[in-house]
Coordinates of C-alpha atoms in Angstrom, one line a residue:
Chain F
M242 CA -131.8 4.5 -182.9
P243 CA -131.1 3.6 -179.1
L244 CA -130.3 5.5 -176.2
P245 CA -127.0 6.6 -175.7
L246 CA -125.3 4.3 -173.1
K247 CA -123.8 7.0 -171.2
Y248 CA -127.6 7.8 -170.2
N249 CA -128.0 4.2 -168.7
F250 CA -124.3 4.4 -167.2
R251 CA -125.0 7.6 -165.6
N252 CA -128.2 6.7 -164.0
V253 CA -126.9 3.6 -162.5
R254 CA -124.1 5.9 -160.8
V255 CA -126.6 8.6 -159.9
R256 CA -129.0 6.3 -158.3
W257 CA -126.1 4.4 -156.4
R258 CA -128.0 3.9 -153.3
S259 CA -131.1 2.1 -154.6
T260 CA -128.6 0.2 -157.2
L261 CA -125.9 -0.8 -154.3
S262 CA -128.6 -2.9 -152.7
T263 CA -129.4 -5.1 -155.6
I264 CA -125.8 -5.0 -157.1
L265 CA -124.9 -6.7 -153.8
G266 CA -127.8 -8.9 -153.7
I267 CA -126.9 -9.9 -157.3
A268 CA -123.0 -10.3 -156.1
L269 CA -124.0 -12.6 -153.3
V270 CA -126.1 -15.0 -155.6
V271 CA -123.6 -15.1 -158.0
S272 CA -120.7 -15.7 -155.5
V273 CA -122.6 -18.7 -154.0
F274 CA -123.3 -19.7 -157.6
V275 CA -119.7 -19.7 -158.7
L276 CA -118.5 -21.3 -155.3
L277 CA -120.9 -24.0 -155.5
R278 CA -119.7 -25.0 -159.1
A279 CA -116.3 -24.4 -158.3
L280 CA -116.2 -27.4 -155.4
A281 CA -118.1 -29.7 -158.2
R282 CA -115.4 -28.3 -160.7
G283 CA -112.7 -29.3 -157.9
I284 CA -113.9 -32.8 -157.8
E285 CA -114.4 -33.0 -161.7
T286 CA -110.9 -31.7 -162.0
T287 CA -109.5 -34.4 -159.9
N288 CA -111.2 -37.3 -161.5
S289 CA -110.2 -36.1 -164.9
N290 CA -106.7 -35.5 -163.7
T291 CA -106.2 -39.0 -163.1
G292 CA -104.7 -42.0 -164.9
D293 CA -102.1 -42.6 -167.7
P294 CA -103.5 -42.3 -171.4
R295 CA -101.6 -45.5 -172.0
N296 CA -103.2 -47.8 -169.4
I297 CA -106.4 -49.9 -169.6
L298 CA -108.3 -50.6 -166.5
V299 CA -110.0 -53.5 -166.4
V300 CA -113.1 -54.4 -164.1
R301 CA -115.9 -57.1 -163.5
K302 CA -118.5 -56.6 -166.3
G303 CA -121.5 -54.6 -164.9
S304 CA -119.2 -52.9 -162.1
Q305 CA -119.1 -48.9 -162.1
A306 CA -116.8 -48.8 -159.9
E307 CA -113.5 -50.4 -158.9
S308 CA -114.7 -50.8 -155.2
G309 CA -117.5 -52.8 -156.4
S310 CA -115.8 -54.9 -158.7
M311 CA -114.3 -58.6 -158.3
V312 CA -111.8 -60.1 -160.6
S313 CA -110.4 -63.9 -159.6
R314 CA -106.8 -64.8 -159.8
E315 CA -107.7 -67.2 -162.5
Q316 CA -108.9 -64.2 -164.6
F317 CA -105.8 -62.2 -163.8
R318 CA -103.5 -64.9 -165.0
T319 CA -105.1 -65.1 -168.4
L320 CA -104.7 -61.3 -169.2
R321 CA -101.5 -61.5 -167.8
Y322 CA -100.3 -63.8 -170.6
F323 CA -102.1 -61.4 -173.5
D324 CA -99.5 -60.6 -176.1
E325 CA -101.0 -57.2 -176.6
V326 CA -99.8 -56.6 -172.8
A327 CA -96.1 -54.5 -172.8
R328 CA -93.2 -56.1 -171.2
N329 CA -90.6 -54.2 -168.9
E330 CA -87.1 -54.8 -169.4
Q331 CA -87.0 -57.8 -167.2
G332 CA -89.6 -58.9 -169.8
E333 CA -92.3 -59.1 -167.4
P334 CA -95.8 -58.3 -168.5
V335 CA -96.8 -54.7 -167.1
I336 CA -99.8 -55.2 -165.5
S337 CA -101.1 -55.1 -162.0
A338 CA -103.7 -57.1 -160.1
E339 CA -105.3 -54.7 -157.4
L340 CA -107.3 -54.9 -154.2
V341 CA -109.5 -51.6 -153.3
L342 CA -111.3 -51.5 -149.9
I343 CA -112.5 -49.3 -147.7
I344 CA -111.4 -48.8 -144.1
S345 CA -112.6 -46.4 -141.2
V346 CA -110.3 -44.2 -139.7
P347 CA -110.6 -41.6 -137.0
R348 CA -110.6 -38.3 -138.2
G349 CA -108.3 -35.9 -137.3
T350 CA -110.8 -33.5 -135.5
G351 CA -111.2 -36.1 -133.3
V352 CA -114.8 -36.3 -133.5
G353 CA -116.2 -39.6 -135.8
E354 CA -114.7 -41.9 -138.2
A355 CA -114.6 -41.6 -142.0
N356 CA -114.2 -44.1 -145.0
T357 CA -110.9 -44.3 -146.6
L358 CA -109.9 -46.1 -149.8
I359 CA -107.1 -48.5 -149.4
R360 CA -105.6 -50.1 -152.4
G361 CA -103.3 -53.1 -152.5
V362 CA -100.7 -52.7 -155.1
T363 CA -98.0 -54.7 -156.8
P364 CA -94.6 -53.4 -158.3
S365 CA -96.2 -53.0 -161.5
G366 CA -98.5 -50.6 -160.0
Q367 CA -96.3 -48.3 -158.9
E368 CA -94.5 -48.5 -162.4
L369 CA -98.4 -47.6 -164.2
R370 CA -98.5 -44.6 -162.2
P371 CA -95.3 -42.4 -162.2
Q372 CA -97.6 -39.5 -161.2
V373 CA -97.5 -40.9 -157.8
K374 CA -94.3 -39.4 -156.0
L375 CA -93.2 -40.1 -152.4
V376 CA -92.8 -36.9 -150.6
K377 CA -91.8 -38.2 -147.3
G378 CA -90.5 -41.8 -145.5
R379 CA -90.4 -44.5 -147.7
W380 CA -92.3 -47.0 -149.9
F381 CA -93.8 -49.7 -148.4
R382 CA -92.1 -53.4 -148.3
R383 CA -93.5 -56.3 -149.7
G384 CA -94.8 -58.8 -147.5
K385 CA -95.0 -56.3 -144.6
R386 CA -97.8 -54.7 -142.7
E387 CA -97.1 -51.1 -144.1
M388 CA -98.5 -48.5 -145.9
I389 CA -98.1 -45.2 -147.6
V390 CA -100.8 -42.3 -147.5
S391 CA -101.5 -39.5 -149.3
E392 CA -100.3 -36.2 -147.9
R393 CA -103.8 -34.6 -148.2
L394 CA -105.4 -37.5 -146.2
A395 CA -102.6 -37.4 -143.8
G396 CA -103.5 -34.1 -142.6
R397 CA -107.2 -35.2 -142.2
F398 CA -106.9 -38.7 -140.0
T399 CA -105.2 -39.8 -136.8
G400 CA -103.1 -42.2 -137.3
F401 CA -102.0 -41.4 -140.9
E402 CA -98.7 -39.6 -139.4
I403 CA -95.7 -41.3 -140.2
G404 CA -94.9 -44.0 -137.5
G405 CA -98.6 -43.8 -136.7
T406 CA -100.8 -47.0 -136.8
I407 CA -104.4 -48.2 -138.2
K408 CA -106.6 -50.9 -137.6
A409 CA -107.1 -52.6 -140.9
G410 CA -108.9 -56.1 -141.2
L411 CA -107.3 -58.7 -138.7
D412 CA -104.4 -56.7 -137.8
R413 CA -102.9 -53.0 -137.8
L414 CA -100.7 -51.1 -140.3
T415 CA -97.7 -48.8 -139.6
V416 CA -97.6 -45.7 -142.0
V417 CA -93.9 -45.5 -143.3
G418 CA -94.7 -42.6 -146.0
H419 CA -96.5 -39.9 -147.6
F420 CA -97.0 -39.6 -151.4
D421 CA -98.2 -37.0 -153.6
A422 CA -100.7 -37.9 -156.4
R423 CA -100.4 -34.2 -158.2
S424 CA -104.2 -33.6 -157.5
S425 CA -105.5 -36.6 -158.9
A426 CA -108.3 -39.4 -157.7
F427 CA -105.0 -41.1 -156.1
D428 CA -104.7 -38.3 -153.5
N429 CA -107.9 -39.7 -152.0
E430 CA -106.0 -43.5 -151.2
A431 CA -103.5 -45.3 -149.0
W432 CA -101.4 -48.0 -150.7
M433 CA -100.1 -51.3 -149.2
D434 CA -99.1 -54.4 -151.0
A435 CA -101.3 -56.2 -152.8
D436 CA -100.5 -59.5 -151.5
E437 CA -100.6 -58.5 -147.9
A438 CA -104.0 -56.4 -148.5
R439 CA -105.8 -59.8 -149.8
S440 CA -104.2 -61.7 -146.7
I441 CA -105.2 -58.9 -144.0
F442 CA -108.5 -58.2 -145.3
D443 CA -108.9 -62.0 -145.9
R444 CA -109.7 -61.8 -149.8
D445 CA -109.5 -64.4 -152.5
Q446 CA -109.8 -62.1 -155.5
Y447 CA -108.8 -58.7 -156.8
S448 CA -110.9 -55.7 -157.5
S449 CA -109.3 -54.8 -161.0
I450 CA -106.7 -54.9 -163.0
L451 CA -104.4 -52.1 -164.5
L452 CA -102.5 -53.2 -167.8
R453 CA -100.0 -51.2 -170.2
P454 CA -100.6 -52.2 -173.5
R455 CA -97.7 -52.3 -176.3
D456 CA -99.2 -49.7 -178.4
Q457 CA -102.6 -48.0 -179.2
A458 CA -103.2 -50.7 -181.5
A459 CA -103.0 -53.1 -179.1
A460 CA -105.0 -51.2 -176.5
D461 CA -107.9 -51.2 -179.2
A462 CA -107.4 -55.1 -179.4
I463 CA -107.3 -55.9 -175.9
I464 CA -110.5 -53.8 -175.1
K465 CA -112.4 -55.7 -177.9
R466 CA -111.0 -59.0 -177.1
I467 CA -112.1 -58.6 -173.2
E468 CA -115.7 -57.1 -174.6
V469 CA -116.2 -60.4 -177.0
D470 CA -114.9 -62.6 -174.8
K471 CA -118.2 -63.9 -172.7
R472 CA -115.9 -66.3 -170.4
L473 CA -114.2 -63.5 -169.2
G474 CA -117.4 -61.7 -168.1
L475 CA -115.0 -58.6 -167.6
R476 CA -115.1 -54.9 -169.0
A477 CA -111.8 -52.7 -170.1
E478 CA -111.4 -49.1 -170.9
H479 CA -108.6 -46.7 -171.0
E480 CA -107.7 -45.9 -167.5
V481 CA -108.3 -42.1 -167.9
D482 CA -111.6 -42.7 -169.2
Y483 CA -113.1 -44.6 -166.3
Y484 CA -112.0 -42.0 -164.1
S485 CA -113.6 -39.2 -166.3
K486 CA -116.6 -40.5 -166.0
Q487 CA -116.6 -40.8 -161.9
T488 CA -118.5 -37.7 -162.2
M489 CA -121.1 -39.0 -159.5
T490 CA -119.2 -37.4 -156.4
A491 CA -119.5 -33.7 -157.9
M492 CA -123.5 -33.9 -158.6
P493 CA -124.5 -33.3 -155.0
F494 CA -122.4 -29.9 -155.7
K495 CA -123.9 -29.5 -159.3
Y496 CA -127.5 -30.2 -157.8
L497 CA -127.4 -28.1 -155.0
A498 CA -125.7 -25.1 -157.4
A499 CA -128.7 -25.5 -159.5
I500 CA -131.3 -25.5 -156.7
L501 CA -129.6 -22.9 -154.6
G502 CA -128.7 -20.6 -157.8
A503 CA -132.6 -21.2 -159.2
A504 CA -133.8 -20.0 -155.6
M505 CA -131.8 -17.1 -155.0
S506 CA -132.0 -16.0 -158.6
I507 CA -135.7 -15.8 -158.1
G508 CA -135.1 -13.5 -155.2
A509 CA -132.3 -11.3 -157.3
V510 CA -135.1 -11.3 -160.2
F511 CA -137.3 -9.6 -157.9
A512 CA -134.8 -7.6 -156.2
A513 CA -133.8 -6.0 -159.7
M514 CA -137.5 -5.6 -160.7
N515 CA -138.1 -3.5 -157.7
T516 CA -135.1 -1.4 -158.6
M517 CA -136.1 -0.8 -162.1
Y518 CA -139.6 -0.3 -161.2
A519 CA -138.6 2.5 -158.8
S520 CA -136.1 3.7 -161.5
V521 CA -139.3 4.0 -163.9
A522 CA -141.3 5.7 -161.5
A523 CA -138.9 8.2 -160.7
R524 CA -138.1 8.8 -164.3
T525 CA -141.5 8.8 -165.8
R526 CA -141.2 12.8 -167.0
E527 CA -137.7 11.7 -168.9
V528 CA -139.2 9.0 -170.5
G529 CA -142.3 11.2 -171.7
T530 CA -139.9 13.9 -172.8
L531 CA -137.6 11.3 -174.8
R532 CA -141.0 10.2 -176.4
V533 CA -141.7 13.4 -177.6
L534 CA -138.2 13.9 -178.8
G535 CA -139.0 11.1 -181.1
Y536 CA -137.4 8.1 -179.2
S537 CA -139.5 4.9 -179.8
R538 CA -141.4 2.6 -177.6
R539 CA -138.5 0.1 -178.5
S540 CA -135.3 2.4 -177.7
I541 CA -137.2 2.8 -174.7
V542 CA -137.8 -1.0 -173.7
F543 CA -134.0 -1.4 -174.9
G544 CA -132.4 1.7 -172.7
F545 CA -134.1 -0.1 -169.5
L546 CA -133.3 -3.2 -170.7
I547 CA -129.8 -2.1 -171.1
E548 CA -129.7 -0.2 -167.7
G549 CA -131.3 -3.5 -165.7
T550 CA -128.5 -6.0 -167.1
L551 CA -125.6 -3.4 -166.7
L552 CA -126.7 -3.0 -163.0
A553 CA -126.6 -7.0 -162.7
I554 CA -123.2 -7.5 -164.4
L555 CA -121.7 -5.3 -162.1
G556 CA -123.4 -7.3 -159.4
G557 CA -122.0 -10.2 -161.3
L558 CA -118.6 -8.8 -161.3
L559 CA -118.5 -8.2 -157.7
G560 CA -119.9 -11.7 -157.0
S561 CA -117.2 -13.1 -159.2
I562 CA -114.5 -11.0 -157.5
L563 CA -115.9 -12.3 -154.3
S564 CA -115.6 -15.6 -155.2
L565 CA -112.0 -15.1 -156.3
A566 CA -111.2 -13.8 -153.0
V567 CA -112.7 -16.8 -151.1
Y568 CA -110.4 -18.9 -153.6
A569 CA -107.2 -16.9 -152.9
Y570 CA -107.8 -17.4 -149.2
V571 CA -108.4 -21.4 -149.7
V572 CA -105.0 -21.6 -151.5
V573 CA -103.0 -19.2 -149.0
R574 CA -104.4 -21.0 -146.1
K575 CA -103.8 -24.5 -147.7
V576 CA -107.7 -25.1 -146.9
Q577 CA -109.0 -28.6 -148.3
F578 CA -112.5 -29.8 -148.9
G579 CA -113.6 -33.2 -148.2
T580 CA -116.9 -35.1 -149.4
M581 CA -118.3 -38.4 -149.8
D582 CA -117.7 -40.3 -152.8
W583 CA -121.1 -41.7 -153.8
Q584 CA -119.5 -44.8 -155.9
S585 CA -116.8 -46.0 -153.1
F586 CA -118.6 -44.5 -150.3
A587 CA -115.1 -43.3 -148.9
E588 CA -113.9 -40.0 -148.2
T589 CA -112.9 -37.5 -151.0
V590 CA -110.6 -34.7 -150.5
F591 CA -110.4 -31.9 -153.3
Q592 CA -109.0 -28.4 -154.0
F593 CA -112.2 -26.2 -155.3
R594 CA -111.1 -24.0 -158.4
V595 CA -112.4 -20.5 -159.2
T596 CA -111.6 -20.7 -162.9
P597 CA -112.1 -17.7 -165.9
D598 CA -114.7 -20.0 -167.5
L599 CA -116.8 -20.2 -164.1
M600 CA -116.5 -16.5 -163.3
L601 CA -117.8 -15.5 -166.8
T602 CA -120.7 -17.9 -166.3
G603 CA -121.3 -16.2 -163.0
I604 CA -121.3 -13.0 -164.8
A605 CA -123.6 -14.3 -167.8
F606 CA -126.1 -15.5 -165.1
A607 CA -126.2 -12.2 -163.6
A608 CA -126.9 -10.7 -166.7
I609 CA -129.7 -13.0 -167.4
I610 CA -131.2 -12.2 -163.7
G611 CA -130.9 -8.3 -164.7
L612 CA -132.7 -9.1 -167.9
A613 CA -135.4 -10.7 -166.7
G614 CA -135.7 -8.2 -163.6
S615 CA -136.0 -5.1 -165.8
F616 CA -138.2 -6.6 -169.1
L617 CA -141.7 -5.6 -166.9
P618 CA -140.2 -2.1 -165.9
A619 CA -139.2 -1.3 -169.6
L620 CA -142.5 -2.6 -170.3
R621 CA -144.3 -0.5 -168.4
A622 CA -142.0 2.7 -169.2
A623 CA -142.2 2.3 -173.1
R624 CA -146.3 2.0 -172.8
L625 CA -146.7 5.0 -170.5
P626 CA -148.9 7.7 -172.1
V627 CA -146.9 10.3 -173.5
I628 CA -149.0 13.4 -172.0
S629 CA -149.4 11.9 -168.7
A630 CA -145.9 11.2 -168.5
L631 CA -145.0 14.6 -169.3
K632 CA -147.3 16.0 -166.3
S633 CA -145.6 13.7 -164.1
L634 CA -143.9 15.4 -161.1
Chain Q
M66 CA -150.3 38.2 -199.7
G67 CA -149.2 36.4 -196.3
N68 CA -146.9 33.6 -195.4
P69 CA -148.2 30.0 -196.9
D70 CA -150.2 28.1 -194.0
V71 CA -147.9 25.9 -192.2
V72 CA -150.9 24.7 -189.9
T73 CA -154.5 24.1 -191.2
I74 CA -156.9 22.9 -188.6
R75 CA -160.6 22.0 -189.7
E76 CA -163.8 21.1 -187.3
L77 CA -161.3 19.8 -184.9
S78 CA -162.9 18.2 -181.6
K79 CA -161.2 16.1 -178.6
V80 CA -163.3 14.5 -176.3
Y81 CA -161.8 12.6 -173.1
R82 CA -163.6 10.1 -171.5
Q83 CA -163.3 10.5 -167.6
G84 CA -165.0 7.6 -166.1
E85 CA -168.8 7.6 -167.0
I86 CA -168.9 11.1 -168.1
N87 CA -167.2 12.4 -171.8
V88 CA -165.3 15.7 -171.5
T89 CA -164.9 18.1 -174.4
A90 CA -161.5 19.5 -174.4
L91 CA -162.0 20.9 -178.0
N92 CA -164.9 21.9 -179.8
R93 CA -164.8 22.1 -183.6
I94 CA -161.9 24.3 -184.1
S95 CA -160.8 25.5 -187.0
L96 CA -157.8 28.2 -187.6
D97 CA -154.9 28.7 -189.9
I98 CA -151.2 29.5 -188.7
Q99 CA -148.7 30.9 -191.3
A100 CA -145.2 30.3 -191.4
G101 CA -143.2 32.6 -189.2
E102 CA -146.2 33.6 -187.1
F103 CA -145.5 33.8 -183.4
L104 CA -149.1 32.6 -182.3
T105 CA -149.7 32.8 -178.3
L106 CA -152.6 30.6 -177.1
M107 CA -154.5 32.2 -174.2
G108 CA -157.0 31.1 -172.0
P109 CA -158.3 29.7 -168.2
S110 CA -157.2 26.1 -167.1
G111 CA -158.9 23.5 -168.7
S112 CA -160.1 25.9 -171.9
G113 CA -158.0 23.3 -174.1
K114 CA -154.9 24.9 -175.2
S115 CA -152.5 22.7 -174.1
T116 CA -154.7 20.0 -175.9
L117 CA -154.6 22.0 -179.1
L118 CA -151.0 22.6 -178.8
H119 CA -150.3 19.0 -178.5
I120 CA -152.5 18.1 -181.3
I121 CA -150.7 20.2 -183.8
A122 CA -147.3 18.8 -181.9
G123 CA -148.3 15.2 -182.8
V124 CA -148.2 14.3 -179.3
D125 CA -152.1 13.7 -179.0
R126 CA -154.5 12.8 -181.5
P127 CA -157.9 14.6 -182.1
T128 CA -161.2 12.4 -181.5
S129 CA -162.6 14.5 -184.9
G130 CA -161.5 16.8 -187.4
E131 CA -158.2 17.4 -189.1
C132 CA -155.2 18.8 -187.9
R133 CA -152.3 19.0 -190.8
V134 CA -148.8 20.4 -190.7
Q135 CA -147.2 21.2 -194.2
G136 CA -150.0 19.4 -195.5
I137 CA -149.8 16.0 -193.5
D138 CA -152.5 15.1 -191.5
V139 CA -150.6 14.2 -188.6
A140 CA -153.4 11.9 -186.9
R141 CA -153.3 9.5 -190.0
L142 CA -149.6 8.5 -188.7
S143 CA -148.9 5.6 -187.0
E144 CA -146.9 5.7 -183.4
S145 CA -143.4 5.3 -185.0
E146 CA -144.0 7.4 -188.0
L147 CA -145.2 10.1 -186.0
A148 CA -142.1 9.7 -183.7
D149 CA -140.0 10.4 -186.5
W150 CA -141.9 13.3 -187.8
R151 CA -141.9 14.9 -184.3
N152 CA -138.3 14.5 -184.5
Q153 CA -137.9 16.2 -187.7
N154 CA -140.4 18.7 -187.6
V155 CA -141.3 20.0 -184.1
G156 CA -139.2 21.3 -181.4
F157 CA -140.4 21.3 -177.7
V158 CA -140.2 23.5 -175.2
F159 CA -141.7 22.6 -171.6
Q160 CA -142.8 24.9 -168.5
T161 CA -140.3 22.6 -166.3
F162 CA -137.5 22.3 -168.9
N163 CA -137.4 18.5 -169.2
L164 CA -133.8 18.2 -169.5
I165 CA -132.0 14.9 -168.7
P166 CA -130.5 15.4 -165.3
V167 CA -127.9 12.8 -166.0
L168 CA -126.4 14.8 -169.4
T169 CA -124.7 17.9 -170.0
A170 CA -126.0 20.9 -171.7
F171 CA -124.3 19.8 -174.8
E172 CA -125.3 16.1 -174.3
N173 CA -129.4 17.4 -174.0
V174 CA -129.2 19.4 -176.9
E175 CA -127.6 16.4 -178.9
L176 CA -130.4 14.1 -177.9
P177 CA -132.8 14.6 -180.8
L178 CA -129.6 14.6 -183.4
L179 CA -128.6 11.1 -182.4
L180 CA -131.7 10.1 -184.0
T181 CA -131.1 12.0 -187.6
R182 CA -128.4 10.7 -190.2
L183 CA -125.9 13.3 -189.2
R184 CA -122.3 11.8 -188.3
G185 CA -120.3 12.9 -185.2
K186 CA -118.7 15.6 -186.2
Q187 CA -121.3 17.5 -187.9
R188 CA -123.7 16.5 -184.9
R189 CA -120.9 18.3 -182.6
Q190 CA -120.7 21.1 -184.8
Q191 CA -124.7 21.9 -184.8
V192 CA -124.9 21.4 -181.2
D193 CA -122.2 24.0 -180.8
T194 CA -123.8 26.7 -183.4
T195 CA -127.3 26.0 -181.4
L196 CA -125.6 26.5 -178.2
E197 CA -123.8 29.7 -179.1
L198 CA -127.2 30.9 -180.5
V199 CA -128.8 30.8 -177.1
G200 CA -125.4 32.3 -175.4
L201 CA -124.5 29.2 -173.7
A202 CA -121.5 28.1 -175.3
D203 CA -119.5 28.5 -172.3
R204 CA -122.2 26.2 -170.1
K205 CA -122.1 23.4 -172.7
H206 CA -120.1 20.9 -170.2
H207 CA -122.6 21.8 -167.5
L208 CA -125.6 19.3 -165.7
P209 CA -128.8 21.1 -165.9
K210 CA -128.5 20.9 -161.7
Q211 CA -125.4 23.8 -162.3
L212 CA -127.1 25.9 -164.2
S213 CA -130.0 28.6 -163.4
G214 CA -133.9 28.4 -164.6
G215 CA -133.0 30.7 -167.1
Q216 CA -130.1 28.8 -168.5
E217 CA -132.1 25.4 -168.3
Q218 CA -134.5 26.8 -170.4
R219 CA -132.2 28.5 -173.1
V220 CA -130.6 24.7 -173.4
A221 CA -134.4 23.4 -173.8
I222 CA -134.5 26.2 -176.6
A223 CA -131.5 24.7 -178.1
R224 CA -132.9 21.4 -178.2
A225 CA -136.1 22.2 -179.5
L226 CA -133.9 24.1 -182.5
V227 CA -131.2 22.0 -182.9
T228 CA -132.9 19.9 -185.8
D229 CA -134.1 22.6 -187.5
P230 CA -137.5 22.1 -186.9
T231 CA -140.7 23.9 -188.6
L232 CA -142.3 24.3 -185.7
I233 CA -141.4 25.5 -182.2
V234 CA -144.4 24.7 -179.6
A235 CA -143.7 26.3 -176.1
D236 CA -146.1 25.0 -173.2
E237 CA -146.2 28.1 -170.7
P238 CA -142.3 27.7 -171.0
T239 CA -142.0 31.0 -168.4
G240 CA -144.0 29.6 -165.9
N241 CA -141.0 28.6 -164.0
L242 CA -139.0 31.8 -164.4
D243 CA -137.9 35.2 -162.9
S244 CA -139.0 37.8 -165.0
H245 CA -135.8 38.6 -166.3
S246 CA -134.9 35.0 -167.8
A247 CA -138.4 35.2 -168.7
Q248 CA -137.9 38.1 -170.8
E249 CA -134.8 36.6 -172.3
V250 CA -136.6 33.4 -173.4
L251 CA -139.3 35.2 -174.8
G252 CA -136.7 37.3 -176.6
I253 CA -135.4 34.2 -178.4
L254 CA -138.4 32.9 -179.5
Q255 CA -139.7 36.3 -180.9
A256 CA -135.9 36.3 -182.7
L257 CA -136.5 32.8 -184.0
S258 CA -139.7 33.6 -185.5
R259 CA -138.9 37.2 -187.0
N260 CA -135.4 36.5 -188.1
A261 CA -135.5 32.5 -188.5
A262 CA -138.7 32.3 -189.9
K263 CA -139.6 29.9 -187.5
T264 CA -143.1 29.0 -186.6
V265 CA -143.8 29.6 -182.9
I266 CA -146.9 28.2 -181.0
M267 CA -146.7 29.3 -177.3
V268 CA -149.4 28.7 -174.3
T269 CA -149.0 31.1 -171.4
H270 CA -151.3 32.8 -169.1
D271 CA -149.3 35.7 -168.6
P272 CA -150.7 38.8 -170.8
K273 CA -147.2 40.4 -170.6
A274 CA -145.5 36.9 -172.6
A275 CA -148.7 37.0 -174.8
A276 CA -147.5 40.6 -176.2
F277 CA -144.2 39.0 -177.7
G278 CA -146.1 37.0 -180.5
S279 CA -147.5 38.5 -183.4
R280 CA -151.1 37.0 -183.1
T281 CA -152.7 35.9 -180.0
I282 CA -155.9 33.6 -179.9
H283 CA -158.2 32.9 -176.9
L284 CA -159.6 29.5 -175.9
E285 CA -162.6 29.1 -173.5
K286 CA -164.6 25.8 -173.0
G287 CA -162.9 24.3 -176.0
E288 CA -163.6 26.9 -178.2
L289 CA -162.1 29.9 -180.0
V290 CA -163.4 33.3 -178.7
A291 CA -161.5 35.8 -180.2

């Protein structure tokens, strides 16, 4: 029979001075852990939020990202006449050959430059991505040295304001509009006319092709046809699958969360252990009395494990609330985060997200810290010889 | 013919190892304690009286000899069997009360009952009855620090009684009390022996406290002297 839970609750409360520092320590570890995971989650959400499930993206075989892919005009022409490609009201195939390049743009802070993705798109490209909406200014015109940029990027770089110009390739481009891509990966891009892009950057080839099949059966057929046709040397997959695989950007945050979480949790385990050892030492006679009354060694171990875990869960709750407070501040102040995309080497802008499941993970992480930290003190308490425990002051 | 023996001790010895030296705490003691008896154990410090009490109560184990309580050789029980046996058969009263500071008087008394199969309502009734018996029904929601020394010891007696054990063992129960509170506590232990037929074994240094018992035995250097 375990000790009553109120015994553990009240002991945590009674020793509030010694337990408070441990709770705060664990809270700090959990908040750092949750926030780092939230950064990684933000990037992953951006990628998983991108694409239309009906679209197929085609890149060169072996290419992991559009920026490292090359598709010739001949390959584009071949794909354009595939029967499986859907047609719009004008009878034109819904397919867009696109050029994805990196340009260096001065940061808004005035210090240094950062890489930004610029995408050359065709009118079909706009049709294939209805989530991209113009929020300010106008769309770029075909055949003009104009571009539109995401509203998120506009706040981070100089020259991205409407009317602003930036140097791109052999000429300068004028910003004529801002768009919103509903927190998708397109929010990290600037768009211009595909043919103008090939001209200004002196490129003969495209980077990728985006197309809309007639239906699901046609989509499967296209993917298979491109896969088996060795002459094409291309790879096709659903657009949403492509973006959901672009998880490498989140990796540094995941590794950082794992490394920092592990390092800090070791410290937190020792803090919890210290508190629990002190608690056992202060309650030696209590333990002796409980044993005399008939409580088994197992009950004593269980009681101290519950107490240590309870302490840590309180820390976990506090840490999660702290991270939620940081998240609330970020949302209210519209703070944006940017990092390097390790696949395209361009700036990725994202909004980190503290979600309920991340908070629960943080609390579970804290509970593990508490269990680990209270294990040895609990064993010590259970192994105390009853008579000497009773004689303890 | 007197009451049956509750405790039968034969050739009981206890030897402690202190570094390189063996210290004999009890030397071949034989003793019978009858049901309903209020036995007081007296003797100078280190005479072995507390060791004898602990062995009878199943808190310590003898080096040799036999200690049977209601026919059970306590030393042969395993650690967990001994814990259950103590819970069902022995009530403890300590010199320093040993109440759990974070629990109320009621909760302290309830602690041994949590190990039994009694349901919540039965448990509460039993705790209330026992607290009434020691005159503390109106203090049941008080924490130990809100009680006087005498009241704390009465709660401890209630905790010892609540499982209706065969044996009540008390180690210097009046050692930390003023004379008035000591009289009250001794009066309760005496009444338990006389009116409830409980077997009470009490260790004390105080001859006035020992006078409350029905029999007193003296120990010296681990041996019975009278």
